[in-house]
Amino acid sequence: MINLVQNLETCWYLSPPWGKEIPPLEVSLLEKVYVTTTKSFGYCCDVEWSAKGWSYEIVSGKDNLTVLGRELIGTGNLQLNTKEKPVFRLGELVEFRFHGDGPPARIVQGIQLICDCWFYSIEWLSPGLSEKGDKVFTSRDSIARVTDYDLERVR
C-alpha cells in the first residue's frame, strides 16, 4: 500500500517555494549595500526566501534591518569577515539528519551568518491543511535554522 501522506511530504520538501528556477539574488552574502529606505550602508548577513521573494538581513551599525531586494543597492564590495564559506548553497537539495518520521530530503531556502557560523534554513515541518481541505497553509515556525552538521549533501 502506498503511504500518500509520506508521498505528499516528499513532494512538498522537494518542491522549491520559488517555483521551477531559483530567482537571482539582488546582492551577495557579505556584500556592502546601501539601504534606500533608511539611507544607510551595511552588510548582507542573511538571505532567506519569503512569500514576497528574497528577504535580506542587513547589519547597519548596531541595527539589523530586514528588507526586500528592491530596497537595496549593491556596491560589489565584500566584507570578508569569516574564514569559512557556506558549505551548502541556496536551492541545494540536502538530507536533514534529524528528520524524525518524515522523508530526509530538504531544500536550502536561506543562509545566515550568525556569530561567525553559517546556518541554513530548511523546512522541518510539513504544511497543514485547513479543515475545509481546500487550502494549504504554512507557518514561519516550519522553518528551522540548522548547521552544516545537521545536513548531508545528496549524492
PDB file of C-alpha atoms in Angstrom:
ATOM      1  CA  MET A   1       0.000   0.000   0.000  1.00  0.00           C
ATOM      2  CA  ILE A   2       1.276   3.479  -0.872  1.00  0.00           C
ATOM      3  CA  ASN A   3       1.667   5.947   2.005  1.00  0.00           C
ATOM      4  CA  LEU A   4       0.058   9.041   0.479  1.00  0.00           C
ATOM      5  CA  VAL A   5       0.973  11.341   3.379  1.00  0.00           C
ATOM      6  CA  GLN A   6       4.656  10.463   3.065  1.00  0.00           C
ATOM      7  CA  ASN A   7       4.477  10.938  -0.728  1.00  0.00           C
ATOM      8  CA  LEU A   8       2.876  14.366  -0.218  1.00  0.00           C
ATOM      9  CA  GLU A   9       5.554  15.354   2.329  1.00  0.00           C
ATOM     10  CA  THR A  10       8.323  14.186  -0.002  1.00  0.00           C
ATOM     11  CA  CYS A  11       6.916  16.254  -2.863  1.00  0.00           C
ATOM     12  CA  TRP A  12       6.482  19.257  -0.562  1.00  0.00           C
ATOM     13  CA  TYR A  13      10.046  19.204   0.735  1.00  0.00           C
ATOM     14  CA  LEU A  14      11.474  18.745  -2.772  1.00  0.00           C
ATOM     15  CA  SER A  15       9.355  21.470  -4.388  1.00  0.00           C
ATOM     16  CA  PRO A  16      11.145  24.809  -4.134  1.00  0.00           C
ATOM     17  CA  PRO A  17       8.832  27.542  -2.832  1.00  0.00           C
ATOM     18  CA  TRP A  18      10.053  29.938  -5.540  1.00  0.00           C
ATOM     19  CA  GLY A  19       8.864  27.760  -8.432  1.00  0.00           C
ATOM     20  CA  LYS A  20      10.936  25.964 -11.067  1.00  0.00           C
ATOM     21  CA  GLU A  21      14.010  28.210 -11.290  1.00  0.00           C
ATOM     22  CA  ILE A  22      15.683  29.887  -8.354  1.00  0.00           C
ATOM     23  CA  PRO A  23      15.396  33.685  -8.716  1.00  0.00           C
ATOM     24  CA  PRO A  24      18.699  35.574  -8.767  1.00  0.00           C
ATOM     25  CA  LEU A  25      19.849  37.394  -5.649  1.00  0.00           C
ATOM     26  CA  GLU A  26      19.969  41.181  -5.710  1.00  0.00           C
ATOM     27  CA  VAL A  27      23.137  41.220  -3.583  1.00  0.00           C
ATOM     28  CA  SER A  28      25.583  38.604  -2.302  1.00  0.00           C
ATOM     29  CA  LEU A  29      26.097  37.438   1.237  1.00  0.00           C
ATOM     30  CA  LEU A  30      28.674  39.673   2.969  1.00  0.00           C
ATOM     31  CA  GLU A  31      28.296  42.377   0.290  1.00  0.00           C
ATOM     32  CA  LYS A  32      28.331  46.009   1.369  1.00  0.00           C
ATOM     33  CA  VAL A  33      24.963  47.516   0.416  1.00  0.00           C
ATOM     34  CA  TYR A  34      23.095  50.789   0.527  1.00  0.00           C
ATOM     35  CA  VAL A  35      19.595  50.532   2.043  1.00  0.00           C
ATOM     36  CA  THR A  36      17.436  53.082   0.245  1.00  0.00           C
ATOM     37  CA  THR A  37      14.642  53.155   2.852  1.00  0.00           C
ATOM     38  CA  THR A  38      16.952  54.088   5.741  1.00  0.00           C
ATOM     39  CA  LYS A  39      19.613  55.828   3.647  1.00  0.00           C
ATOM     40  CA  SER A  40      22.369  53.825   5.334  1.00  0.00           C
ATOM     41  CA  PHE A  41      25.136  51.397   4.455  1.00  0.00           C
ATOM     42  CA  GLY A  42      25.553  47.919   5.866  1.00  0.00           C
ATOM     43  CA  TYR A  43      26.499  44.347   5.051  1.00  0.00           C
ATOM     44  CA  CYS A  44      24.249  41.491   3.976  1.00  0.00           C
ATOM     45  CA  CYS A  45      24.495  38.704   6.579  1.00  0.00           C
ATOM     46  CA  ASP A  46      21.340  36.731   5.740  1.00  0.00           C
ATOM     47  CA  VAL A  47      19.236  35.839   2.742  1.00  0.00           C
ATOM     48  CA  GLU A  48      16.060  33.800   3.054  1.00  0.00           C
ATOM     49  CA  TRP A  49      13.060  33.058   0.867  1.00  0.00           C
ATOM     50  CA  SER A  50       9.796  34.707   1.895  1.00  0.00           C
ATOM     51  CA  ALA A  51       6.340  34.967   0.355  1.00  0.00           C
ATOM     52  CA  LYS A  52       7.449  38.270  -1.257  1.00  0.00           C
ATOM     53  CA  GLY A  53      10.729  36.911  -2.653  1.00  0.00           C
ATOM     54  CA  TRP A  54      14.249  37.013  -1.252  1.00  0.00           C
ATOM     55  CA  SER A  55      14.456  38.726   2.107  1.00  0.00           C
ATOM     56  CA  TYR A  56      17.826  40.158   3.182  1.00  0.00           C
ATOM     57  CA  GLU A  57      19.097  40.970   6.647  1.00  0.00           C
ATOM     58  CA  ILE A  58      21.491  43.872   6.705  1.00  0.00           C
ATOM     59  CA  VAL A  59      23.814  44.720   9.589  1.00  0.00           C
ATOM     60  CA  SER A  60      23.986  48.502   9.728  1.00  0.00           C
ATOM     61  CA  GLY A  61      25.827  49.914  12.718  1.00  0.00           C
ATOM     62  CA  LYS A  62      24.143  48.397  15.771  1.00  0.00           C
ATOM     63  CA  ASP A  63      20.910  47.635  13.916  1.00  0.00           C
ATOM     64  CA  ASN A  64      19.822  44.657  11.856  1.00  0.00           C
ATOM     65  CA  LEU A  65      17.417  45.537   9.064  1.00  0.00           C
ATOM     66  CA  THR A  66      15.251  43.048   7.182  1.00  0.00           C
ATOM     67  CA  VAL A  67      14.477  44.295   3.677  1.00  0.00           C
ATOM     68  CA  LEU A  68      13.488  43.113   0.228  1.00  0.00           C
ATOM     69  CA  GLY A  69      15.887  43.305  -2.704  1.00  0.00           C
ATOM     70  CA  ARG A  70      14.206  46.350  -4.244  1.00  0.00           C
ATOM     71  CA  GLU A  71      15.276  48.347  -1.173  1.00  0.00           C
ATOM     72  CA  LEU A  72      18.984  47.583  -1.712  1.00  0.00           C
ATOM     73  CA  ILE A  73      21.755  48.840  -3.947  1.00  0.00           C
ATOM     74  CA  GLY A  74      24.784  46.572  -4.024  1.00  0.00           C
ATOM     75  CA  THR A  75      28.305  48.002  -4.098  1.00  0.00           C
ATOM     76  CA  GLY A  76      30.094  44.848  -5.241  1.00  0.00           C
ATOM     77  CA  ASN A  77      32.445  45.088  -2.237  1.00  0.00           C
ATOM     78  CA  LEU A  78      32.562  42.050   0.012  1.00  0.00           C
ATOM     79  CA  GLN A  79      33.358  42.086   3.707  1.00  0.00           C
ATOM     80  CA  LEU A  80      35.486  39.012   4.257  1.00  0.00           C
ATOM     81  CA  ASN A  81      34.920  38.721   7.990  1.00  0.00           C
ATOM     82  CA  THR A  82      34.656  34.943   8.061  1.00  0.00           C
ATOM     83  CA  LYS A  83      37.242  32.330   7.218  1.00  0.00           C
ATOM     84  CA  GLU A  84      34.776  29.710   6.040  1.00  0.00           C
ATOM     85  CA  LYS A  85      32.444  29.847   3.058  1.00  0.00           C
ATOM     86  CA  PRO A  86      28.973  28.314   3.371  1.00  0.00           C
ATOM     87  CA  VAL A  87      29.057  24.538   2.853  1.00  0.00           C
ATOM     88  CA  PHE A  88      25.681  24.472   1.049  1.00  0.00           C
ATOM     89  CA  ARG A  89      24.107  26.868  -1.477  1.00  0.00           C
ATOM     90  CA  LEU A  90      20.626  28.292  -1.823  1.00  0.00           C
ATOM     91  CA  GLY A  91      18.316  25.840  -3.544  1.00  0.00           C
ATOM     92  CA  GLU A  92      20.598  22.871  -2.922  1.00  0.00           C
ATOM     93  CA  LEU A  93      18.981  19.527  -2.141  1.00  0.00           C
ATOM     94  CA  VAL A  94      20.240  18.191   1.201  1.00  0.00           C
ATOM     95  CA  GLU A  95      19.365  15.456   3.652  1.00  0.00           C
ATOM     96  CA  PHE A  96      18.258  16.551   7.112  1.00  0.00           C
ATOM     97  CA  ARG A  97      19.804  14.204   9.702  1.00  0.00           C
ATOM     98  CA  PHE A  98      17.095  14.760  12.306  1.00  0.00           C
ATOM     99  CA  HIS A  99      14.051  14.385  10.075  1.00  0.00           C
ATOM    100  CA  GLY A 100      12.005  12.284  12.506  1.00  0.00           C
ATOM    101  CA  ASP A 101       9.364  10.209  10.746  1.00  0.00           C
ATOM    102  CA  GLY A 102       9.307  12.339   7.596  1.00  0.00           C
ATOM    103  CA  PRO A 103      11.457  12.000   4.492  1.00  0.00           C
ATOM    104  CA  PRO A 104      15.030  13.298   4.917  1.00  0.00           C
ATOM    105  CA  ALA A 105      15.357  15.357   1.695  1.00  0.00           C
ATOM    106  CA  ARG A 106      15.049  19.149   2.009  1.00  0.00           C
ATOM    107  CA  ILE A 107      15.887  22.292   0.009  1.00  0.00           C
ATOM    108  CA  VAL A 108      18.101  25.045   1.439  1.00  0.00           C
ATOM    109  CA  GLN A 109      15.839  28.115   1.500  1.00  0.00           C
ATOM    110  CA  GLY A 110      18.129  30.526   3.300  1.00  0.00           C
ATOM    111  CA  ILE A 111      21.671  31.092   4.556  1.00  0.00           C
ATOM    112  CA  GLN A 112      22.586  33.168   7.602  1.00  0.00           C
ATOM    113  CA  LEU A 113      25.844  34.192   9.222  1.00  0.00           C
ATOM    114  CA  ILE A 114      25.314  34.297  12.979  1.00  0.00           C
ATOM    115  CA  CYS A 115      28.294  34.808  15.326  1.00  0.00           C
ATOM    116  CA  ASP A 116      30.728  33.736  12.588  1.00  0.00           C
ATOM    117  CA  CYS A 117      28.859  30.460  11.957  1.00  0.00           C
ATOM    118  CA  TRP A 118      26.787  29.605   8.888  1.00  0.00           C
ATOM    119  CA  PHE A 119      23.203  28.450   9.395  1.00  0.00           C
ATOM    120  CA  TYR A 120      20.831  27.088   6.758  1.00  0.00           C
ATOM    121  CA  SER A 121      17.059  27.499   6.596  1.00  0.00           C
ATOM    122  CA  ILE A 122      15.116  24.350   5.768  1.00  0.00           C
ATOM    123  CA  GLU A 123      11.548  23.253   6.315  1.00  0.00           C
ATOM    124  CA  TRP A 124      11.447  20.799   9.174  1.00  0.00           C
ATOM    125  CA  LEU A 125       7.658  20.533   9.383  1.00  0.00           C
ATOM    126  CA  SER A 126       5.290  19.701   6.548  1.00  0.00           C
ATOM    127  CA  PRO A 127       2.371  22.047   5.804  1.00  0.00           C
ATOM    128  CA  GLY A 128      -1.016  21.803   7.441  1.00  0.00           C
ATOM    129  CA  LEU A 129      -4.361  21.610   5.705  1.00  0.00           C
ATOM    130  CA  SER A 130      -7.375  23.718   6.576  1.00  0.00           C
ATOM    131  CA  GLU A 131     -10.451  21.998   7.930  1.00  0.00           C
ATOM    132  CA  LYS A 132     -12.215  22.532   4.607  1.00  0.00           C
ATOM    133  CA  GLY A 133      -9.308  20.837   2.867  1.00  0.00           C
ATOM    134  CA  ASP A 134      -9.181  23.385   0.049  1.00  0.00           C
ATOM    135  CA  LYS A 135      -6.213  25.404   1.277  1.00  0.00           C
ATOM    136  CA  VAL A 136      -2.673  24.591   2.316  1.00  0.00           C
ATOM    137  CA  PHE A 137      -1.111  26.826   4.929  1.00  0.00           C
ATOM    138  CA  THR A 138       2.384  27.046   6.273  1.00  0.00           C
ATOM    139  CA  SER A 139       3.919  28.836   9.182  1.00  0.00           C
ATOM    140  CA  ARG A 140       7.262  30.521   9.699  1.00  0.00           C
ATOM    141  CA  ASP A 141       7.550  28.047  12.564  1.00  0.00           C
ATOM    142  CA  SER A 142       8.026  25.328   9.946  1.00  0.00           C
ATOM    143  CA  ILE A 143      11.435  26.790   9.015  1.00  0.00           C
ATOM    144  CA  ALA A 144      14.433  25.639  11.048  1.00  0.00           C
ATOM    145  CA  ARG A 145      17.902  27.162  11.105  1.00  0.00           C
ATOM    146  CA  VAL A 146      20.398  24.336  11.230  1.00  0.00           C
ATOM    147  CA  THR A 147      24.167  23.949  10.923  1.00  0.00           C
ATOM    148  CA  ASP A 148      26.073  22.015   8.283  1.00  0.00           C
ATOM    149  CA  TYR A 149      26.405  19.221  10.869  1.00  0.00           C
ATOM    150  CA  ASP A 150      22.617  18.712  10.670  1.00  0.00           C
ATOM    151  CA  LEU A 151      22.694  18.360   6.876  1.00  0.00           C
ATOM    152  CA  GLU A 152      24.301  15.987   4.402  1.00  0.00           C
ATOM    153  CA  ARG A 153      24.934  16.515   0.725  1.00  0.00           C
ATOM    154  CA  VAL A 154      22.646  14.436  -1.501  1.00  0.00           C
ATOM    155  CA  ARG A 155      24.791  12.126  -3.615  1.00  0.00           C
TER     156      ARG A 155
END
